[in-house]
Every structure is written in structure tokens, then in C-alpha cells.
């Protein structure tokens, strides 16, 4: 049964993650943006997931489906039934598990509903089927991800790079980390962001802190965002506060004096974009998507990958030079506009229009 001519296109957005991280925040921003353009989104996510709760709170239509594994026959059957009853014009999978499940749900259908897949990892999708023609378009969130898709044999015309979009941070109150951790007021508070959940990155953080000049170490305190929440701690003699995953990210970032990203990066690092928008300068390794965010010497300082002494030297510069911190911070808000949610939503909708054959100026154009 076809839908009425001129009706708003329906877009099925699928994410299989239970956690509330960057990918889920991106999907919610996209769903809200599509709805504001007159397009009809439906978000399919696991029951009791934070994404489902946030969508309901925002008024975005939802469908709860358990998606326990990439090869879950019950999940495939549920997605296939959802596609048959809701009749979307296009399906957009936002994580590797939903990619596999949506592909399985669509591959046996006789119609040609386009499947769009967002890739956040700088590794080629595994398996000939996942790379095959049933995926109409891959959205790569960084140049590194785009290059990995090319390496996997996916043609350029099937890849569109769209940076994640970051909503303009709204800060009603700043986290007072000095008060929470009972630190002296003269210490500069540096937020640690990036993939620090495993032992390798934790060891890198310890190595970096041990490499810092003793005078710099005396001036610093660290807030570790992400990973386990354990409260007060120390890293190589520097006082630290392990905050875990925070819900109000803008408030957490606004309470910092600088941001440090000492890990490798496969994603874009949206916390760095939000930090820029809030005038928080950053020091990071020029790796993955991080090197696409920071304008070296303009909004922060970039260091060659794995150059621990170079990173320590860059941290020393921003700690010792208040004018440099102010200059880098002041340039942040204008630079952050290139990564706005409006840009991300507009470019994603342009992909949908192309695949659906909708002319410019049609729904949401």
C-alpha cells in the first residue's frame, strides 16, 4: 500500500546502543531537526534505553525493539515487521549492530528502500554483504573514517563525510570542580576527555602527567570525564577527580580552564567542539577526527600522535601563559559554528533528498 502523494517522507532511524553517548545524542539532534523541517522520523532503539527516554521527552515518535546482537533473528523479524507496517521512505542505521540488523531486515525485501549507514569507527565494515550495494550511502563522521571505507573497497560516490553536529551549549550553571573536589582556588582545572576507559589510555595519561614540568604539575588539577566515577583521586601526584559520564556536559565543560585529549581518537570528539563553543582551549594529539576540529594555534594546540614530551610541552605553554589561554578560548565560538547541529542536519537531509529523488526546496529543503 503506497502512501499519499505529497505526504511528508518517513525516516526510520535505528540505534542498538543502551548507553547515552555521542552517537545517541547525534541521533536525537537529527530526529528533532528532521521533525522541525516537516519530515516524519521514527526512532527505533532498545527498551529502557536513555535514547528512547530522551526521544519521548522531546516528543519524537519511538519504537522499542530489543537488539541484543548483530545476528539476532528476533530483532531482524521485529525490524522487518516495523518496516512493513510503518512504511518508511528510508532507513538510517547509526551504529554497527543496527547496520547489520537493518541490512538483514531489508535484504530480502522486493522494494528498494534506501539504507543509509553512519560509520564512526576508522575501520572498514566487515563482510561483503555489509559493504555491498544494499547500503545506498555510508556517512563517515571524519576523514579518517572515510579513508577506512575507501580502504575497504567502497567507492567515493557511496561515501559522504558529515561531521557530527553539536547543539549550541546552554549553560545555566557551571560545575564548580574546585568546590566539589576541595581544591585550592589557584589551581587550573584541566578536563581529560577521550577514550580513557581501557588500560592503555590510562597508562598514557599517567605517563603524560609524570612527564609534566614539576611547576606545571603544582598548578594543575584534573577532572576525568568518562570512565568509572570514583570521586577524588590522583594521577602521578596531580590531584584528580574521576567524574564518570556526566549528564549535563555543557555545565561540566564550562567549569574547566582547559581541555586535554591525550588519547587516540576514532570519533570526532564532540566534547572538544562544545569546549570551543564555551571558550575552553584544548591540547590534543593530531589524530583521527580530533585533528579536524582544533585549528592549531588558533583554538588550541595540536601535537603529533604519541609525542608525549611534545604534549607535555604544549600543556606547559597554556598553563603558564594566561594570554595564550584567553586568545585560544576567544577564537573558539566562531570556529565551533562549522560543527553546528544545523549543518549536520542540513547535510544529512541533502543525502536523503538525493537518494529519494526529492528536488531542492521540497520537504525540509
Tab-separated table of C-alpha atoms in Angstrom:
chain	number	residue	atom	x	y	z
A	1	UNK	CA	0.000	0.000	0.000
A	2	UNK	CA	1.602	3.270	-1.098
A	3	UNK	CA	1.489	6.458	0.907
A	4	UNK	CA	-0.404	9.546	-0.334
A	5	UNK	CA	1.454	11.723	-2.843
A	6	UNK	CA	2.874	14.825	-1.223
A	7	UNK	CA	2.937	13.280	2.252
A	8	UNK	CA	5.940	14.015	4.458
A	9	UNK	CA	8.632	11.360	3.940
A	10	UNK	CA	9.024	8.939	6.808
A	11	UNK	CA	12.565	8.240	8.015
A	12	UNK	CA	13.312	5.259	10.272
A	13	UNK	CA	16.346	5.941	12.494
A	14	UNK	CA	17.794	2.853	14.208
A	15	UNK	CA	20.346	2.645	17.039
A	16	UNK	CA	21.015	-0.518	19.045
A	17	UNK	CA	23.007	1.026	21.897
A	18	UNK	CA	21.834	1.085	25.508
A	19	UNK	CA	24.285	3.793	26.594
A	20	UNK	CA	23.851	7.546	26.254
A	21	UNK	CA	26.909	8.719	24.378
A	22	UNK	CA	27.815	10.854	21.400
A	23	UNK	CA	26.137	8.619	18.826
A	24	UNK	CA	22.811	8.639	20.665
A	25	UNK	CA	22.941	12.398	21.215
A	26	UNK	CA	23.561	12.830	17.482
A	27	UNK	CA	20.557	10.709	16.583
A	28	UNK	CA	18.297	12.715	18.880
A	29	UNK	CA	19.512	16.010	17.370
A	30	UNK	CA	18.884	14.628	13.886
A	31	UNK	CA	15.389	13.379	14.744
A	32	UNK	CA	14.438	16.729	16.274
A	33	UNK	CA	15.865	18.595	13.288
A	34	UNK	CA	14.028	16.438	10.764
A	35	UNK	CA	10.749	16.890	12.600
A	36	UNK	CA	11.264	20.666	12.625
A	37	UNK	CA	11.606	20.523	8.823
A	38	UNK	CA	8.260	18.758	8.423
A	39	UNK	CA	9.760	15.295	7.957
A	40	UNK	CA	8.398	12.365	9.955
A	41	UNK	CA	11.107	10.496	11.940
A	42	UNK	CA	10.647	7.311	13.948
A	43	UNK	CA	13.459	6.279	16.312
A	44	UNK	CA	13.889	2.549	16.914
A	45	UNK	CA	16.027	1.781	19.983
A	46	UNK	CA	16.219	-0.829	22.772
A	47	UNK	CA	13.586	-0.768	25.550
A	48	UNK	CA	14.562	1.316	28.594
A	49	UNK	CA	17.481	2.883	26.721
A	50	UNK	CA	18.272	6.509	27.515
A	51	UNK	CA	17.829	7.393	23.828
A	52	UNK	CA	14.255	6.136	23.900
A	53	UNK	CA	13.551	8.127	27.048
A	54	UNK	CA	15.040	11.325	25.605
A	55	UNK	CA	13.063	10.936	22.381
A	56	UNK	CA	9.814	10.532	24.301
A	57	UNK	CA	10.659	13.582	26.399
A	58	UNK	CA	11.269	15.557	23.201
A	59	UNK	CA	8.075	14.336	21.528
A	60	UNK	CA	9.841	12.261	18.859
A	61	UNK	CA	7.975	9.067	17.878
A	62	UNK	CA	9.648	5.866	19.079
A	63	UNK	CA	9.560	2.107	18.625
A	64	UNK	CA	11.146	-0.112	21.279
A	65	UNK	CA	12.904	-3.194	19.912
A	66	UNK	CA	15.398	-5.413	21.727
A	67	UNK	CA	18.586	-5.695	19.630
A	68	UNK	CA	20.913	-7.936	21.627
A	69	UNK	CA	23.414	-8.915	18.928
A	70	UNK	CA	24.338	-8.208	15.316
A	71	UNK	CA	22.818	-11.566	14.326
A	72	UNK	CA	19.606	-11.610	16.340
A	73	UNK	CA	16.773	-13.317	14.410
A	74	UNK	CA	14.087	-11.887	16.704
A	75	UNK	CA	15.440	-8.354	16.227
A	76	UNK	CA	15.588	-8.817	12.441
A	77	UNK	CA	11.987	-10.074	12.445
A	78	UNK	CA	10.895	-7.099	14.565
A	79	UNK	CA	12.623	-4.586	12.277
A	80	UNK	CA	11.195	-6.261	9.180
A	81	UNK	CA	7.702	-6.051	10.655
A	82	UNK	CA	8.231	-2.401	11.602
A	83	UNK	CA	9.332	-1.547	8.059
A	84	UNK	CA	6.322	-3.352	6.599
A	85	UNK	CA	3.767	-1.648	8.843
A	86	UNK	CA	5.236	1.860	9.136
A	87	UNK	CA	6.494	2.018	5.514
A	88	UNK	CA	9.465	4.398	5.808
A	89	UNK	CA	10.885	6.015	2.693
A	90	UNK	CA	14.409	5.453	4.013
A	91	UNK	CA	16.169	3.593	6.857
A	92	UNK	CA	19.211	5.096	8.585
A	93	UNK	CA	21.300	2.839	10.864
A	94	UNK	CA	23.527	4.658	13.342
A	95	UNK	CA	25.775	2.002	14.871
A	96	UNK	CA	27.435	-1.269	13.714
A	97	UNK	CA	24.823	-3.527	15.326
A	98	UNK	CA	21.880	-1.667	13.832
A	99	UNK	CA	23.736	-1.661	10.489
A	100	UNK	CA	23.847	-5.466	10.486
A	101	UNK	CA	20.253	-5.850	11.702
A	102	UNK	CA	18.761	-3.308	9.284
A	103	UNK	CA	20.658	-4.884	6.416
A	104	UNK	CA	19.269	-8.316	7.297
A	105	UNK	CA	15.760	-6.874	7.616
A	106	UNK	CA	15.883	-5.150	4.230
A	107	UNK	CA	17.928	-7.508	2.075
A	108	UNK	CA	15.073	-9.941	1.378
A	109	UNK	CA	12.503	-7.259	0.546
A	110	UNK	CA	11.479	-6.766	-3.048
A	111	UNK	CA	11.258	-2.994	-2.774
A	112	UNK	CA	14.298	-0.752	-2.786
A	113	UNK	CA	14.046	1.241	0.446
A	114	UNK	CA	17.423	3.014	0.688
A	115	UNK	CA	19.635	2.071	3.639
A	116	UNK	CA	21.982	4.754	4.979
A	117	UNK	CA	24.695	3.776	7.452
A	118	UNK	CA	26.650	6.124	9.703
A	119	UNK	CA	30.198	4.954	10.397
A	120	UNK	CA	32.074	6.303	13.430
A	121	UNK	CA	34.949	3.817	13.570
A	122	UNK	CA	38.006	4.192	11.347
A	123	UNK	CA	37.781	0.536	10.264
A	124	UNK	CA	36.151	-0.897	7.124
A	125	UNK	CA	32.782	-2.623	7.657
A	126	UNK	CA	33.376	-6.378	7.779
A	127	UNK	CA	31.881	-8.814	5.315
A	128	UNK	CA	30.996	-8.490	1.659
A	129	UNK	CA	27.285	-8.129	2.463
A	130	UNK	CA	27.831	-5.134	4.749
A	131	UNK	CA	29.929	-3.450	2.079
A	132	UNK	CA	27.539	-4.424	-0.668
A	133	UNK	CA	25.229	-2.395	-2.835
A	134	UNK	CA	22.248	-2.767	-0.448
A	135	UNK	CA	23.787	0.094	1.546
A	136	UNK	CA	22.901	3.131	-0.542
A	137	UNK	CA	25.195	5.545	1.292
A	138	UNK	CA	27.811	5.489	4.028
A	139	UNK	CA	28.081	8.623	6.159
A	140	UNK	CA	31.619	8.980	7.527
A	141	UNK	CA	31.930	11.305	10.516
A	142	UNK	CA	35.605	12.126	9.841
A	143	UNK	CA	38.137	11.982	7.024
A	144	UNK	CA	39.836	9.077	8.812
A	145	UNK	CA	36.578	7.115	8.698
A	146	UNK	CA	36.104	7.999	5.031
A	147	UNK	CA	39.600	6.712	4.255
A	148	UNK	CA	38.891	3.443	6.089
A	149	UNK	CA	35.767	2.949	3.980
A	150	UNK	CA	37.794	3.560	0.823
A	151	UNK	CA	40.360	1.027	2.021
A	152	UNK	CA	37.509	-1.445	2.420
A	153	UNK	CA	36.684	-1.077	-1.266
A	154	UNK	CA	33.729	1.305	-1.014
A	155	UNK	CA	33.587	3.780	-3.897
A	156	UNK	CA	33.860	7.501	-3.199
A	157	UNK	CA	30.407	8.217	-4.607
A	158	UNK	CA	28.874	5.991	-1.914
A	159	UNK	CA	30.545	7.927	0.925
A	160	UNK	CA	29.561	11.338	2.303
A	161	UNK	CA	31.529	12.924	5.113
A	162	UNK	CA	29.304	14.698	7.617
A	163	UNK	CA	30.808	15.863	10.873
A	164	UNK	CA	28.673	15.268	13.967
A	165	UNK	CA	26.632	18.306	14.912
A	166	UNK	CA	26.860	19.948	18.292
A	167	UNK	CA	23.978	21.948	19.714
A	168	UNK	CA	24.937	25.376	20.971
A	169	UNK	CA	25.722	24.718	24.637
A	170	UNK	CA	23.173	26.162	27.061
A	171	UNK	CA	24.750	26.712	30.444
A	172	UNK	CA	22.523	27.742	33.333
A	173	UNK	CA	25.147	26.922	35.964
A	174	UNK	CA	28.793	25.849	35.853
A	175	UNK	CA	30.130	22.849	37.726
A	176	UNK	CA	32.399	24.195	40.442
A	177	UNK	CA	35.025	21.481	40.341
A	178	UNK	CA	37.273	23.251	42.853
A	179	UNK	CA	34.489	23.221	45.417
A	180	UNK	CA	33.404	19.638	44.652
A	181	UNK	CA	36.937	18.308	44.967
A	182	UNK	CA	38.048	20.750	47.702
A	183	UNK	CA	40.956	22.098	45.650
A	184	UNK	CA	42.801	25.343	46.231
A	185	UNK	CA	41.472	28.203	44.123
A	186	UNK	CA	44.765	28.917	42.359
A	187	UNK	CA	44.887	25.549	40.618
A	188	UNK	CA	43.911	25.443	36.930
A	189	UNK	CA	41.280	22.779	36.294
A	190	UNK	CA	42.007	20.662	33.220
A	191	UNK	CA	39.334	18.318	31.907
A	192	UNK	CA	40.516	14.997	30.488
A	193	UNK	CA	38.348	13.779	27.597
A	194	UNK	CA	38.750	10.985	25.084
A	195	UNK	CA	38.845	7.174	25.241
A	196	UNK	CA	40.403	6.581	28.658
A	197	UNK	CA	38.334	3.574	29.694
A	198	UNK	CA	40.995	0.981	28.922
A	199	UNK	CA	44.369	0.318	30.480
A	200	UNK	CA	46.404	1.577	27.521
A	201	UNK	CA	44.962	5.073	27.626
A	202	UNK	CA	45.117	5.197	31.413
A	203	UNK	CA	48.820	4.362	31.224
A	204	UNK	CA	49.298	7.086	28.627
A	205	UNK	CA	47.629	9.609	30.942
A	206	UNK	CA	49.907	8.579	33.816
A	207	UNK	CA	52.966	8.842	31.550
A	208	UNK	CA	51.912	12.288	30.379
A	209	UNK	CA	51.321	13.596	33.899
A	210	UNK	CA	54.675	12.205	35.061
A	211	UNK	CA	56.375	13.999	32.136
A	212	UNK	CA	54.965	17.416	33.014
A	213	UNK	CA	57.284	20.003	34.493
A	214	UNK	CA	57.036	19.964	38.334
A	215	UNK	CA	55.942	23.620	38.396
A	216	UNK	CA	53.142	22.854	35.928
A	217	UNK	CA	52.049	19.848	37.990
A	218	UNK	CA	51.780	22.093	41.056
A	219	UNK	CA	49.368	24.367	39.166
A	220	UNK	CA	47.080	21.684	37.731
A	221	UNK	CA	44.102	19.669	38.913
A	222	UNK	CA	42.413	17.092	36.660
A	223	UNK	CA	38.751	16.277	36.070
A	224	UNK	CA	38.459	12.954	34.234
A	225	UNK	CA	35.223	12.880	32.226
A	226	UNK	CA	34.106	9.387	31.225
A	227	UNK	CA	35.112	6.016	32.602
A	228	UNK	CA	34.287	4.934	36.165
A	229	UNK	CA	33.055	7.508	38.661
A	230	UNK	CA	35.273	7.293	41.735
A	231	UNK	CA	35.470	10.856	43.042
A	232	UNK	CA	38.749	12.213	44.402
A	233	UNK	CA	41.935	10.563	43.211
A	234	UNK	CA	45.378	11.485	41.928
A	235	UNK	CA	47.341	10.787	38.751
A	236	UNK	CA	51.144	10.800	39.036
A	237	UNK	CA	50.883	13.106	42.020
A	238	UNK	CA	48.406	15.545	40.417
A	239	UNK	CA	45.068	15.834	42.254
A	240	UNK	CA	42.268	14.380	40.156
A	241	UNK	CA	38.513	13.932	40.291
A	242	UNK	CA	37.004	10.991	38.390
A	243	UNK	CA	33.588	12.313	37.444
A	244	UNK	CA	32.474	9.422	35.211
A	245	UNK	CA	29.888	10.040	32.494
A	246	UNK	CA	28.165	13.329	33.265
A	247	UNK	CA	24.615	14.131	32.152
A	248	UNK	CA	24.974	17.909	31.817
A	249	UNK	CA	28.078	18.057	29.627
A	250	UNK	CA	27.985	21.840	28.950
A	251	UNK	CA	27.859	22.626	32.673
A	252	UNK	CA	30.771	20.241	33.275
A	253	UNK	CA	32.865	21.774	30.489
A	254	UNK	CA	32.048	25.355	31.452
A	255	UNK	CA	33.676	24.774	34.841
A	256	UNK	CA	37.062	23.969	33.257
A	257	UNK	CA	40.034	26.167	32.436
A	258	UNK	CA	41.317	23.930	29.630
A	259	UNK	CA	40.662	20.581	27.951
A	260	UNK	CA	43.201	17.829	27.366
A	261	UNK	CA	42.621	14.995	24.891
A	262	UNK	CA	45.600	12.671	25.449
A	263	UNK	CA	44.110	9.560	23.850
A	264	UNK	CA	43.866	8.339	20.299
A	265	UNK	CA	40.599	9.222	18.601
A	266	UNK	CA	38.400	7.424	16.099
A	267	UNK	CA	35.392	9.666	16.583
A	268	UNK	CA	35.210	13.397	16.172
A	269	UNK	CA	35.430	14.347	19.829
A	270	UNK	CA	32.275	16.418	20.235
A	271	UNK	CA	33.329	17.449	23.754
A	272	UNK	CA	36.132	19.433	22.113
A	273	UNK	CA	33.590	21.253	19.921
A	274	UNK	CA	31.403	22.058	22.933
A	275	UNK	CA	34.504	23.207	24.792
A	276	UNK	CA	35.403	25.547	21.929
A	277	UNK	CA	31.899	26.988	21.964
A	278	UNK	CA	32.358	27.658	25.693
A	279	UNK	CA	35.792	29.314	25.223
A	280	UNK	CA	37.728	26.425	26.763
A	281	UNK	CA	41.065	25.952	24.911
A	282	UNK	CA	42.324	22.430	24.229
A	283	UNK	CA	45.532	20.468	23.823
A	284	UNK	CA	45.264	17.231	21.826
A	285	UNK	CA	47.111	14.750	19.682
A	286	UNK	CA	46.507	15.384	15.973
A	287	UNK	CA	44.891	12.019	15.365
A	288	UNK	CA	41.595	10.823	13.925
A	289	UNK	CA	38.809	13.382	13.901
A	290	UNK	CA	40.427	15.493	16.613
A	291	UNK	CA	42.821	16.986	14.081
A	292	UNK	CA	39.798	18.108	12.058
A	293	UNK	CA	38.359	20.088	14.965
A	294	UNK	CA	41.167	22.084	16.516
A	295	UNK	CA	42.775	24.865	14.492
A	296	UNK	CA	46.353	24.585	15.728
A	297	UNK	CA	47.490	27.802	17.366
A	298	UNK	CA	44.040	29.365	16.876
A	299	UNK	CA	41.577	27.441	19.086
A	300	UNK	CA	44.022	25.056	20.735
A	301	UNK	CA	47.342	23.275	20.332
A	302	UNK	CA	47.877	20.069	18.333
A	303	UNK	CA	50.752	17.664	18.915
A	304	UNK	CA	51.967	14.812	16.663
A	305	UNK	CA	50.419	11.485	17.656
A	306	UNK	CA	52.114	9.701	20.587
A	307	UNK	CA	54.590	12.572	21.179
A	308	UNK	CA	54.305	12.590	24.977
A	309	UNK	CA	57.100	15.161	25.561
A	310	UNK	CA	55.541	17.411	22.906
A	311	UNK	CA	52.127	17.109	24.585
A	312	UNK	CA	53.634	17.930	27.962
A	313	UNK	CA	55.322	20.982	26.444
A	314	UNK	CA	52.054	22.185	24.907
A	315	UNK	CA	50.267	21.804	28.251
A	316	UNK	CA	53.050	23.806	29.910
A	317	UNK	CA	52.546	26.623	27.384
A	318	UNK	CA	48.840	27.051	28.056
A	319	UNK	CA	49.252	26.642	31.817
A	320	UNK	CA	51.980	29.278	32.068
A	321	UNK	CA	50.595	31.777	29.537
A	322	UNK	CA	47.254	33.253	30.571
A	323	UNK	CA	47.126	35.486	27.488
A	324	UNK	CA	47.546	32.447	25.243
A	325	UNK	CA	44.675	30.681	27.049
A	326	UNK	CA	42.474	33.730	26.613
A	327	UNK	CA	43.331	34.089	22.912
A	328	UNK	CA	42.698	30.422	22.134
A	329	UNK	CA	39.460	30.468	24.097
A	330	UNK	CA	38.179	33.635	22.427
A	331	UNK	CA	38.563	32.104	18.953
A	332	UNK	CA	36.563	29.014	19.877
A	333	UNK	CA	32.903	30.040	19.481
A	334	UNK	CA	33.225	31.195	15.859
A	335	UNK	CA	35.168	28.067	14.886
A	336	UNK	CA	32.615	25.798	16.589
A	337	UNK	CA	29.859	27.029	14.237
A	338	UNK	CA	31.268	24.805	11.469
A	339	UNK	CA	30.243	21.808	13.602
A	340	UNK	CA	26.746	23.009	14.471
A	341	UNK	CA	23.702	20.759	14.590
A	342	UNK	CA	22.145	22.852	11.794
A	343	UNK	CA	24.990	21.981	9.433
A	344	UNK	CA	24.807	18.271	10.328
A	345	UNK	CA	21.022	18.084	9.892
A	346	UNK	CA	21.082	20.006	6.611
A	347	UNK	CA	23.798	17.834	5.077
A	348	UNK	CA	22.101	14.625	6.214
A	349	UNK	CA	18.782	15.747	4.758
A	350	UNK	CA	20.594	16.538	1.482
A	351	UNK	CA	21.730	12.890	1.363
A	352	UNK	CA	18.156	11.736	1.936
A	353	UNK	CA	16.867	14.051	-0.806
A	354	UNK	CA	19.406	12.704	-3.274
A	355	UNK	CA	18.594	9.068	-2.535
A	356	UNK	CA	14.833	9.654	-2.589
A	357	UNK	CA	14.939	11.801	-5.731
A	358	UNK	CA	13.368	14.775	-3.971
A	359	UNK	CA	14.032	18.169	-5.564
A	360	UNK	CA	15.665	21.029	-3.691
A	361	UNK	CA	13.101	23.087	-1.838
A	362	UNK	CA	10.901	20.052	-1.152
A	363	UNK	CA	10.268	18.867	2.396
A	364	UNK	CA	12.774	20.475	4.703
A	365	UNK	CA	14.807	21.955	1.836
